[in-house]
Amino acid sequence: MIELIINDRKVVVEEGTTILEAALKHGIDIPYLCYDRRLKPYGACRLCIVEVEGQRKLLASCSTPAEAGMVVKTDTPRLQKARRTILELLLIHHPLDCPICDKAGECKLQDMAFKYGPSESRFKGERKHELADTGSPLVERDPNRCILCGKCVRVCYEVQGVGAINLIGRGFKAKVSPAFEETLDCEFCGQCIDACPVGALGRKPFKYRARAWFLEEHDNICPYCGVGCTITLDIREDRILRARGIEGKGINQGDLCGKGRFGFDFIYAENRLKTPLIRKNGELRKVSWEEALYYTGVKLQSIIKTYGSDSIGAIGSPRCTVEDNYMLQKFMRKTIGSSHIDSSARFGYAKIQKSIELAFGLNSLPIRLDSPIGKESILIIESDITSTLPVWGLRFLKAKKEGSNLIVADPRETKLTRHSSQWLRIKPGTGVAILNGIMKVIIDENLYDRERASSISGFYSLLEMLKDYTPESVSKITGVKEDDFLNAAKKFALAKSRLIALTIGTSENTKGLNTALAAANLSILTGDGPSALQMPAEYSNTYGLWQVLTPNIRTLELKSRSAEDETSITKTSELQDLRSIEGMPGKDIFEMLYKKDSLKALYIMGEDP
């Protein structure tokens, strides 16, 4: 840690921190346009200039490291004059079209022009007259408004790992464009839009729909994957007009994928069901909610009387809240009298949970978004993380850029294989062989703690099982060259810090439980334990669903023991009420869907099995 003085205040920061970062961490404002916490220092806009005692020239604070004993001034008459001149130079070519620009009201250049004085430039020059690119359905580019800060280019390359756009041309003709000025072809994540400080990049669906000051902001959790990103919904007249990621908010810290940023329009789809339908004379007819609820109640009551409560089952949803799923199982157990309650998580996430319980004796495995950062070696098994959990996937790209050895064992070419240190292109479904083979190499090369390992239950059974997984046999099973496999295995084993990652997709094949258990065995053998294994849930509330919705009431009781306070959704008193049907065996989703004549009625909530 080092100590310096900024505006007569002593501040303490880590060595290597820039002056701008040091100021922002302590609530000291320095204007900037090209800085972004995720990006390498660039120093393009020069608005973040500061005075440093002992230095004749003004320094760009975003690219100048803070030093011990440094005395910094951020707002002096000299700096104000310099910033005013920089803004005038930016405004030479920037069109003053705020009345028709969607960025008006939240444009950083506009804010700084108000703050530092010039609303137009003293200098005169040719205005840019490029045609706006309106071909994309999501991203609109207007080169005339661009101030060449480079943030969009750097976010696309450094954060997203795509590099779909770059600065082309020189001098007055310089602009941001795809290669050869072709049509934009990228992931359409929209990260560049949120990064752009002016109106050069905009959301096509939002164009001309509202001004920033008319919008109400509401934060929510993204309804898609299991990362749990915070999205800020901008609403006008009870209608969502756009979704944004705001820097510093949520575990995603402002990062969003294309689904999170653009995937809310289904709410207003013309073919979305808004009223209940009941099949009458072979056709689905619209009815009132009162009629639908009455129909459902009468039907269920009739089936209970004729066939018994045991003939009714229910399926919950990973896209519904914990409260909704808990109420569904309570309704089934207390009102219907049936324990046939399950979800589609049984097909994939159940195997992950089972492996966690068997390997570590845990009810859950904590997932950390920044788990890849700082790991010397990372092993990904048959998982396209950047597709299934996009924002988490960005952390793997970041780890690779910071020096991690990224090994990807996958039959498919994915974004992570393209960025990997080593791609083991295995045959589909042979991830277990790779994991067992690495353990065999670790044992043969004596790269593990013998004394600790020998105390682990089942260690000698593992030794016996691994006898067949020699490098030669692993190469034959997986299709990976023996030298490539040995190189990856030794680099992983010799690393000082490691991470193994896989997603639900791995567990959905017939060897899924074996893959998760093999990954758990490897993390135990290396001495890293559960913290070095990351197997996240798939959908936005798969984990919450699994905690409260299960055919086994004993499991529900066990899961709630750690939260028996008054705020717990599964209170002890409620479990006492549910225990009256504890002896009734519950059918899981396999039995309900695939066993002949298993049910006479199935209640499905928010799911499409």
XYZ file of C-alpha atoms in Angstrom:
609
model
C 0.000 0.000 0.000
C 1.146 3.548 -0.720
C 0.056 6.941 0.605
C -0.411 10.082 -1.477
C -2.252 13.400 -1.228
C -5.109 14.327 -3.587
C -6.719 17.753 -3.131
C -5.157 18.070 0.351
C -6.580 14.652 1.398
C -4.385 11.738 2.381
C -5.409 8.594 0.527
C -4.047 5.060 0.780
C -4.199 2.718 -2.223
C -2.538 -0.412 -3.535
C 0.726 0.000 -5.404
C 0.109 0.008 -9.172
C -3.186 1.916 -8.874
C -3.512 4.854 -11.253
C -4.157 8.383 -9.973
C -7.681 8.298 -11.453
C -8.517 4.987 -9.745
C -7.119 6.284 -6.460
C -9.304 9.403 -6.688
C -12.472 7.508 -7.654
C -11.999 4.987 -4.819
C -12.013 7.879 -2.343
C -14.941 9.774 -3.860
C -12.831 12.466 -5.542
C -14.262 13.439 -8.931
C -12.032 13.645 -11.997
C -13.796 13.983 -15.380
C -13.095 11.363 -18.052
C -14.535 9.967 -21.285
C -12.269 7.060 -22.282
C -11.657 5.365 -18.898
C -13.389 2.093 -17.996
C -12.521 -0.020 -14.942
C -12.461 -3.167 -17.135
C -9.997 -1.804 -19.705
C -6.288 -1.139 -19.906
C -5.276 2.554 -19.591
C -5.635 4.287 -22.959
C -5.297 8.029 -22.432
C -7.338 9.088 -25.461
C -9.564 11.937 -24.288
C -7.096 13.753 -21.946
C -9.960 15.182 -19.882
C -8.657 13.399 -16.788
C -5.506 15.540 -16.682
C -4.219 16.535 -13.234
C -1.453 18.642 -11.760
C 1.273 16.785 -9.882
C 3.626 18.722 -7.642
C 7.124 18.787 -9.177
C 5.877 18.049 -12.719
C 5.823 20.847 -15.304
C 3.298 19.254 -17.659
C -0.228 18.064 -16.950
C -0.553 14.276 -16.608
C -3.361 11.984 -17.756
C -4.513 10.492 -14.459
C -6.011 7.370 -16.107
C -2.596 6.186 -17.305
C -0.268 7.612 -14.625
C 0.512 5.265 -11.696
C 0.110 6.736 -8.238
C 3.375 7.005 -6.307
C 4.101 7.276 -2.608
C 4.267 10.897 -1.446
C 2.726 12.254 -4.630
C 0.772 15.536 -4.243
C -2.052 15.810 -6.790
C -4.490 18.618 -7.674
C -7.565 17.744 -9.739
C -9.422 21.046 -10.109
C -7.344 24.212 -10.519
C -7.867 27.215 -12.856
C -5.128 25.834 -15.109
C -6.879 22.445 -15.345
C -10.285 24.013 -15.945
C -8.872 26.063 -18.829
C -7.157 23.000 -20.320
C -10.323 20.896 -20.078
C -12.372 23.661 -21.652
C -9.956 23.736 -24.604
C -10.036 19.917 -24.953
C -13.829 20.002 -25.066
C -13.750 22.739 -27.718
C -11.453 20.557 -29.835
C -13.847 17.612 -29.441
C -16.788 19.800 -30.465
C -15.157 20.881 -33.742
C -16.459 17.763 -35.480
C -19.119 16.556 -33.049
C -22.571 17.542 -34.387
C -24.704 19.609 -32.052
C -27.768 17.438 -32.720
C -28.814 16.827 -29.114
C -32.537 17.399 -29.901
C -32.586 14.265 -32.096
C -29.923 12.200 -30.304
C -31.210 9.435 -27.984
C -28.225 10.004 -25.697
C -29.353 13.527 -24.763
C -29.757 13.804 -21.013
C -27.218 11.071 -20.248
C -24.388 12.025 -22.630
C -21.073 12.539 -20.822
C -19.820 15.004 -23.429
C -23.007 17.043 -23.027
C -22.637 17.032 -19.228
C -19.028 18.190 -19.406
C -19.813 20.905 -21.921
C -22.357 22.267 -19.426
C -19.929 21.922 -16.517
C -16.799 23.387 -18.093
C -18.299 26.071 -20.301
C -18.252 25.658 -24.067
C -21.497 24.574 -25.695
C -19.849 25.160 -29.049
C -16.275 25.454 -30.220
C -14.274 28.613 -31.050
C -12.501 26.516 -33.671
C -14.031 25.797 -37.043
C -13.499 22.753 -39.220
C -15.243 20.420 -41.603
C -18.074 18.420 -40.044
C -18.089 14.675 -40.606
C -20.710 13.495 -43.045
C -20.644 9.697 -42.843
C -23.819 7.718 -43.380
C -25.220 6.092 -40.245
C -25.227 2.282 -40.242
C -28.842 1.309 -39.607
C -28.688 -2.226 -41.005
C -28.523 -4.041 -37.686
C -31.789 -4.811 -35.860
C -30.145 -4.083 -32.482
C -27.107 -1.777 -32.767
C -27.116 1.505 -34.707
C -23.819 3.282 -35.456
C -23.471 6.976 -36.257
C -19.769 7.754 -36.976
C -20.475 11.513 -37.073
C -21.081 11.596 -33.319
C -18.030 9.460 -32.451
C -15.286 11.176 -30.412
C -12.769 8.318 -31.027
C -12.396 7.469 -27.334
C -11.970 3.822 -28.361
C -14.061 2.398 -25.514
C -16.326 0.363 -27.798
C -13.344 -1.107 -29.644
C -11.563 -2.010 -26.426
C -14.650 -3.456 -24.691
C -15.344 -5.631 -27.734
C -11.772 -6.961 -27.822
C -10.492 -6.851 -24.250
C -13.689 -7.828 -22.388
C -15.809 -9.766 -24.890
C -12.909 -11.342 -26.758
C -14.588 -10.682 -30.126
C -12.858 -7.746 -31.823
C -15.705 -7.124 -34.287
C -14.879 -3.407 -34.654
C -11.729 -1.300 -34.779
C -10.456 2.176 -35.598
C -9.850 2.460 -39.339
C -8.494 5.374 -41.346
C -6.229 8.189 -40.213
C -6.691 11.808 -39.177
C -10.010 13.398 -40.091
C -11.160 10.170 -41.811
C -10.581 7.963 -38.742
C -13.687 6.142 -37.548
C -14.871 3.028 -35.750
C -16.019 0.324 -38.131
C -16.045 -3.423 -38.804
C -13.296 -4.620 -41.096
C -13.504 -3.192 -44.639
C -16.589 -1.212 -43.536
C -18.753 -4.298 -43.879
C -22.020 -4.911 -42.017
C -21.597 -5.420 -38.286
C -21.340 -9.162 -37.558
C -20.794 -9.900 -33.875
C -22.428 -11.406 -30.772
C -24.741 -8.370 -30.415
C -24.153 -8.335 -26.673
C -24.568 -4.543 -26.600
C -21.596 -3.978 -24.269
C -20.297 -1.339 -26.678
C -23.577 0.603 -26.439
C -23.407 0.954 -22.657
C -19.682 1.793 -22.891
C -20.135 4.591 -25.447
C -20.117 7.982 -23.628
C -21.915 9.765 -26.499
C -24.623 8.906 -29.036
C -22.378 7.202 -31.599
C -23.771 3.783 -30.660
C -27.418 3.271 -29.825
C -30.111 0.656 -29.300
C -32.165 0.337 -32.457
C -35.331 -0.829 -30.608
C -35.117 2.200 -28.260
C -34.607 4.852 -30.952
C -36.881 7.918 -30.619
C -39.005 6.255 -27.937
C -38.217 8.356 -24.842
C -35.875 10.884 -23.288
C -33.723 9.846 -20.361
C -35.563 12.172 -17.964
C -38.924 10.523 -18.717
C -37.722 7.049 -17.678
C -38.175 5.335 -14.330
C -35.289 3.065 -13.322
C -35.997 -0.268 -11.644
C -33.319 -2.857 -10.845
C -34.131 -6.520 -11.288
C -32.434 -9.886 -11.638
C -31.986 -11.145 -15.201
C -34.498 -13.968 -15.838
C -32.247 -16.072 -18.052
C -29.157 -18.000 -16.867
C -27.852 -18.845 -13.403
C -25.330 -15.978 -13.118
C -27.934 -13.685 -11.527
C -26.930 -10.422 -13.210
C -28.543 -7.185 -12.091
C -30.315 -5.425 -14.956
C -31.692 -1.888 -14.805
C -35.058 -1.646 -16.550
C -36.023 1.753 -17.905
C -39.817 2.113 -17.877
C -42.175 4.718 -19.258
C -45.959 4.560 -18.880
C -45.735 1.034 -17.440
C -43.827 -0.295 -20.448
C -40.206 -1.514 -20.450
C -38.307 0.398 -23.138
C -34.771 -0.806 -22.508
C -32.559 -2.838 -20.198
C -29.059 -1.746 -19.194
C -26.104 -2.851 -17.156
C -24.861 -0.032 -14.911
C -21.253 0.002 -13.758
C -20.872 -1.037 -10.134
C -24.333 -2.615 -9.829
C -24.832 -6.264 -8.956
C -22.416 -9.155 -9.087
C -22.034 -8.533 -12.835
C -20.813 -4.966 -12.146
C -22.594 -3.703 -15.273
C -21.676 -6.492 -17.694
C -24.608 -8.047 -19.585
C -25.066 -10.490 -22.444
C -27.366 -10.058 -25.439
C -30.259 -11.868 -23.769
C -30.095 -9.741 -20.645
C -29.814 -6.478 -22.584
C -32.247 -7.086 -25.459
C -34.295 -10.124 -24.477
C -37.310 -8.536 -22.822
C -39.487 -7.894 -25.881
C -41.269 -11.254 -25.484
C -43.291 -9.545 -22.745
C -45.091 -7.551 -25.437
C -45.338 -10.307 -28.066
C -48.654 -10.283 -29.925
C -49.100 -14.048 -29.524
C -48.472 -14.026 -25.775
C -51.294 -15.589 -23.759
C -53.060 -13.009 -21.625
C -56.213 -14.911 -20.722
C -56.756 -18.547 -19.675
C -57.821 -21.099 -22.292
C -60.012 -24.170 -21.719
C -60.495 -26.858 -24.337
C -64.161 -27.039 -25.344
C -65.354 -29.351 -28.129
C -61.756 -29.995 -29.139
C -60.747 -26.330 -29.329
C -59.040 -24.024 -26.831
C -61.407 -21.177 -25.968
C -60.715 -17.980 -23.985
C -62.379 -17.875 -20.571
C -62.311 -15.639 -17.505
C -59.908 -16.303 -14.618
C -62.860 -17.144 -12.382
C -64.034 -19.851 -14.769
C -60.504 -21.215 -15.245
C -59.869 -21.478 -11.486
C -63.286 -23.052 -10.883
C -62.721 -25.548 -13.712
C -59.277 -26.509 -12.322
C -60.572 -26.911 -8.769
C -63.558 -29.044 -9.807
C -61.429 -31.267 -12.049
C -58.794 -31.879 -9.354
C -61.479 -32.558 -6.739
C -63.181 -35.050 -9.075
C -59.903 -36.884 -9.754
C -59.111 -37.058 -6.022
C -62.542 -38.583 -5.311
C -62.283 -41.106 -8.146
C -58.584 -42.076 -8.165
C -57.183 -40.617 -4.943
C -54.651 -37.897 -4.217
C -51.823 -40.199 -5.291
C -52.927 -39.822 -8.926
C -51.982 -36.097 -9.126
C -48.501 -34.704 -9.703
C -46.907 -31.281 -10.202
C -43.865 -29.822 -11.932
C -42.299 -26.539 -10.772
C -40.092 -24.112 -12.660
C -36.518 -22.769 -12.359
C -37.808 -19.482 -13.810
C -40.292 -18.924 -10.992
C -39.367 -17.500 -7.593
C -38.482 -19.567 -4.543
C -41.763 -18.435 -2.974
C -43.817 -19.611 -5.960
C -42.182 -23.030 -5.971
C -42.521 -23.411 -2.214
C -46.219 -22.549 -2.398
C -46.668 -25.107 -5.196
C -45.280 -27.933 -3.082
C -47.261 -26.733 -0.067
C -50.442 -26.670 -2.172
C -49.715 -30.208 -3.411
C -48.913 -31.623 0.024
C -51.525 -29.862 2.157
C -54.418 -29.245 -0.238
C -54.094 -32.105 -2.743
C -52.373 -34.549 -0.380
C -49.729 -35.701 -2.873
C -45.925 -35.712 -2.708
C -45.465 -36.165 -6.468
C -43.614 -32.869 -6.946
C -40.483 -32.350 -9.028
C -38.877 -30.243 -11.749
C -36.751 -30.473 -14.884
C -33.723 -29.870 -12.644
C -33.927 -33.626 -12.029
C -32.523 -34.208 -15.521
C -29.327 -32.209 -15.007
C -28.784 -30.247 -11.810
C -29.788 -33.235 -9.665
C -26.683 -35.058 -10.857
C -24.488 -32.108 -9.908
C -26.080 -31.984 -6.442
C -25.727 -35.747 -6.018
C -22.022 -35.605 -6.855
C -21.503 -32.726 -4.387
C -23.184 -34.696 -1.610
C -21.246 -37.884 -2.378
C -17.855 -36.226 -2.788
C -17.897 -33.476 -0.164
C -20.943 -34.149 2.043
C -22.335 -30.705 1.179
C -25.896 -29.618 0.398
C -24.621 -27.021 -2.057
C -21.422 -25.883 -3.712
C -20.853 -22.102 -3.542
C -20.237 -20.517 -6.942
C -18.067 -17.410 -7.188
C -18.207 -15.225 -10.275
C -14.531 -14.284 -9.935
C -13.359 -17.844 -9.234
C -11.218 -18.027 -12.440
C -9.314 -14.811 -11.643
C -5.803 -15.410 -10.367
C -5.775 -19.183 -10.993
C -2.572 -20.464 -12.540
C -4.347 -23.278 -14.391
C -8.015 -23.691 -15.372
C -9.583 -26.862 -16.774
C -12.976 -26.705 -18.518
C -14.684 -30.013 -19.320
C -17.153 -30.248 -22.230
C -18.831 -26.933 -21.418
C -19.541 -23.876 -23.566
C -19.568 -21.454 -20.633
C -19.633 -18.293 -22.750
C -22.958 -19.466 -24.241
C -24.709 -20.954 -21.204
C -23.466 -18.437 -18.600
C -22.099 -15.565 -20.741
C -21.075 -13.062 -18.055
C -19.323 -15.780 -16.033
C -17.564 -16.764 -19.264
C -16.075 -13.259 -19.443
C -14.149 -14.002 -16.247
C -12.424 -16.941 -17.932
C -11.395 -14.692 -20.816
C -10.081 -12.153 -18.310
C -8.158 -14.837 -16.421
C -6.534 -15.990 -19.668
C -5.506 -12.416 -20.515
C -3.967 -12.063 -17.051
C -1.797 -15.145 -17.552
C -3.855 -18.188 -16.530
C -3.231 -21.435 -18.405
C -6.676 -22.170 -19.885
C -7.171 -25.816 -20.904
C -10.468 -26.621 -22.642
C -11.483 -30.249 -23.242
C -14.391 -30.051 -25.669
C -15.363 -31.710 -28.957
C -16.852 -28.449 -30.271
C -15.102 -25.275 -31.311
C -16.347 -22.596 -28.938
C -15.359 -19.087 -27.972
C -13.320 -20.494 -25.082
C -11.481 -23.004 -27.285
C -10.481 -20.126 -29.580
C -9.055 -18.206 -26.615
C -7.610 -21.230 -24.776
C -3.979 -21.962 -24.036
C -4.614 -25.557 -25.088
C -7.646 -27.142 -26.755
C -8.036 -30.866 -26.199
C -10.500 -31.761 -28.954
C -11.912 -34.887 -27.359
C -14.576 -37.216 -28.709
C -18.059 -36.359 -27.376
C -18.762 -37.749 -23.901
C -15.161 -38.675 -23.045
C -14.572 -36.007 -20.391
C -14.422 -38.678 -17.675
C -11.464 -40.316 -19.402
C -9.587 -36.998 -19.496
C -10.196 -36.410 -15.768
C -9.257 -39.960 -14.793
C -6.195 -39.786 -17.022
C -5.000 -36.578 -15.324
C -5.402 -38.267 -11.923
C -3.395 -41.243 -13.197
C -0.566 -38.916 -14.329
C -0.612 -37.108 -10.959
C -0.303 -40.417 -9.090
C 2.338 -41.911 -11.418
C 4.427 -38.727 -11.274
C 3.978 -38.503 -7.477
C 2.506 -35.005 -7.762
C 0.177 -35.307 -4.767
C 0.328 -35.424 -0.973
C 0.631 -39.167 -0.263
C 0.034 -38.926 3.483
C -3.087 -36.807 3.087
C -4.429 -38.832 0.164
C -4.060 -42.161 1.960
C -6.360 -40.865 4.718
C -9.172 -40.167 2.234
C -11.944 -42.733 2.261
C -11.967 -44.710 -0.992
C -8.474 -43.626 -2.083
C -7.220 -47.165 -2.709
C -10.375 -47.997 -4.663
C -9.580 -44.960 -6.812
C -6.049 -46.277 -7.421
C -7.488 -49.580 -8.562
C -10.012 -47.912 -10.870
C -7.386 -45.654 -12.483
C -5.121 -48.530 -13.548
C -6.706 -48.632 -16.998
C -6.360 -44.896 -17.679
C -2.791 -44.779 -18.952
C -1.877 -41.951 -21.351
C -2.030 -44.457 -24.209
C -5.563 -45.626 -23.359
C -6.769 -42.051 -22.690
C -5.461 -41.034 -26.112
C -7.296 -43.947 -27.710
C -10.579 -43.202 -25.873
C -10.598 -39.428 -26.397
C -8.818 -39.046 -29.729
C -6.356 -36.541 -28.221
C -2.662 -37.011 -29.027
C -0.756 -38.583 -26.142
C 1.830 -35.769 -25.980
C -0.880 -33.097 -25.938
C -2.702 -34.878 -23.126
C 0.466 -35.336 -21.032
C 1.425 -31.691 -21.529
C -2.000 -30.510 -20.315
C -2.070 -32.971 -17.395
C 1.357 -31.951 -16.083
C 0.708 -28.221 -16.442
C -2.541 -28.610 -14.515
C -0.958 -30.788 -11.817
C 2.088 -28.549 -11.292
C 0.110 -25.317 -11.026
C 0.112 -23.538 -7.665
C -3.618 -22.740 -7.959
C -6.242 -24.580 -10.013
C -9.890 -24.489 -11.062
C -12.119 -27.109 -12.692
C -15.317 -25.846 -14.310
C -18.228 -27.554 -16.000
C -21.870 -26.736 -16.674
C -25.168 -28.602 -16.494
C -24.861 -29.657 -20.147
C -22.081 -32.035 -19.117
C -24.349 -33.738 -16.592
C -27.245 -34.212 -18.995
C -25.578 -37.018 -20.924
C -25.683 -40.572 -19.537
C -22.215 -40.186 -17.995
C -23.114 -36.909 -16.292
C -22.824 -38.059 -12.690
C -19.538 -39.792 -13.521
C -18.145 -36.560 -15.014
C -19.048 -34.509 -11.945
C -17.670 -37.173 -9.579
C -14.443 -37.498 -11.581
C -14.007 -33.695 -11.405
C -14.644 -33.842 -7.639
C -12.100 -36.674 -7.254
C -9.466 -34.640 -9.108
C -10.034 -31.576 -6.907
C -9.719 -33.756 -3.781
C -6.577 -35.505 -5.056
C -4.816 -32.205 -5.786
C -5.724 -31.018 -2.286
C -7.803 -28.111 -3.575
C -11.166 -29.411 -2.335
C -14.624 -28.081 -3.235
C -13.488 -24.453 -3.646
C -11.574 -25.448 -6.802
C -14.627 -27.003 -8.429
C -17.315 -24.828 -10.019
C -20.518 -26.454 -11.331
C -23.176 -23.704 -11.459
C -26.921 -24.086 -11.900
C -28.357 -23.511 -15.351
C -31.352 -21.156 -15.109
C -32.075 -18.039 -13.086
C -33.539 -19.920 -10.111
C -32.529 -23.563 -10.567
C -30.707 -23.536 -7.235
C -33.593 -21.896 -5.330
C -36.070 -24.293 -6.919
C -33.982 -27.292 -5.891
C -33.866 -26.114 -2.291
C -37.642 -26.004 -1.804
C -39.237 -28.356 -4.330
C -38.558 -32.078 -3.947
C -40.610 -35.298 -3.698
C -38.848 -36.127 -0.416
C -40.130 -34.159 2.616
C -37.093 -35.265 4.638
C -34.823 -33.587 2.098
C -36.883 -30.400 2.335
C -36.576 -30.477 6.118
C -32.801 -31.043 5.951
C -32.306 -28.158 3.528
C -34.215 -25.768 5.785
C -32.370 -26.583 9.029
C -29.707 -23.994 8.344
C -32.362 -21.267 8.089
C -34.914 -21.879 10.822
C -35.288 -18.220 11.771
C -38.523 -16.249 11.501
C -37.688 -14.968 8.031
C -37.093 -18.435 6.571
C -39.592 -19.418 3.924
C -39.548 -23.016 5.165
C -40.337 -22.383 8.815
C -40.173 -25.246 11.299
C -43.900 -24.857 12.052
C -44.780 -25.316 8.394
C -42.626 -28.426 8.170
C -44.501 -29.808 11.191
C -47.738 -29.345 9.233
C -46.304 -31.075 6.186
C -44.948 -34.009 8.187
C -48.448 -35.516 8.385
C -47.943 -36.927 4.871
C -44.248 -37.701 5.346
C -44.741 -41.420 4.842
C -46.296 -40.983 1.388
C -43.633 -41.763 -1.255
C -43.231 -39.048 -3.863
C -42.704 -39.736 -7.572
C -39.981 -37.840 -9.344
C -40.309 -36.380 -12.838
C -39.081 -39.583 -14.486
C -41.890 -41.632 -12.951
C -44.498 -38.938 -13.556
C -43.682 -38.492 -17.241
C -42.449 -41.912 -18.356
C -44.122 -44.558 -16.190
C -47.322 -45.838 -17.803
C -50.552 -44.851 -16.027
C -48.510 -43.015 -13.388
C -50.902 -40.049 -13.070
C -54.415 -38.924 -13.875
C -53.618 -35.199 -13.563
C -50.459 -33.134 -13.906
C -50.181 -29.518 -12.695
C -47.361 -27.697 -14.556
C -46.223 -24.270 -13.333
C -44.046 -22.125 -15.611
C -42.264 -25.043 -17.278
C -42.176 -26.776 -20.669
C -41.018 -30.352 -20.010
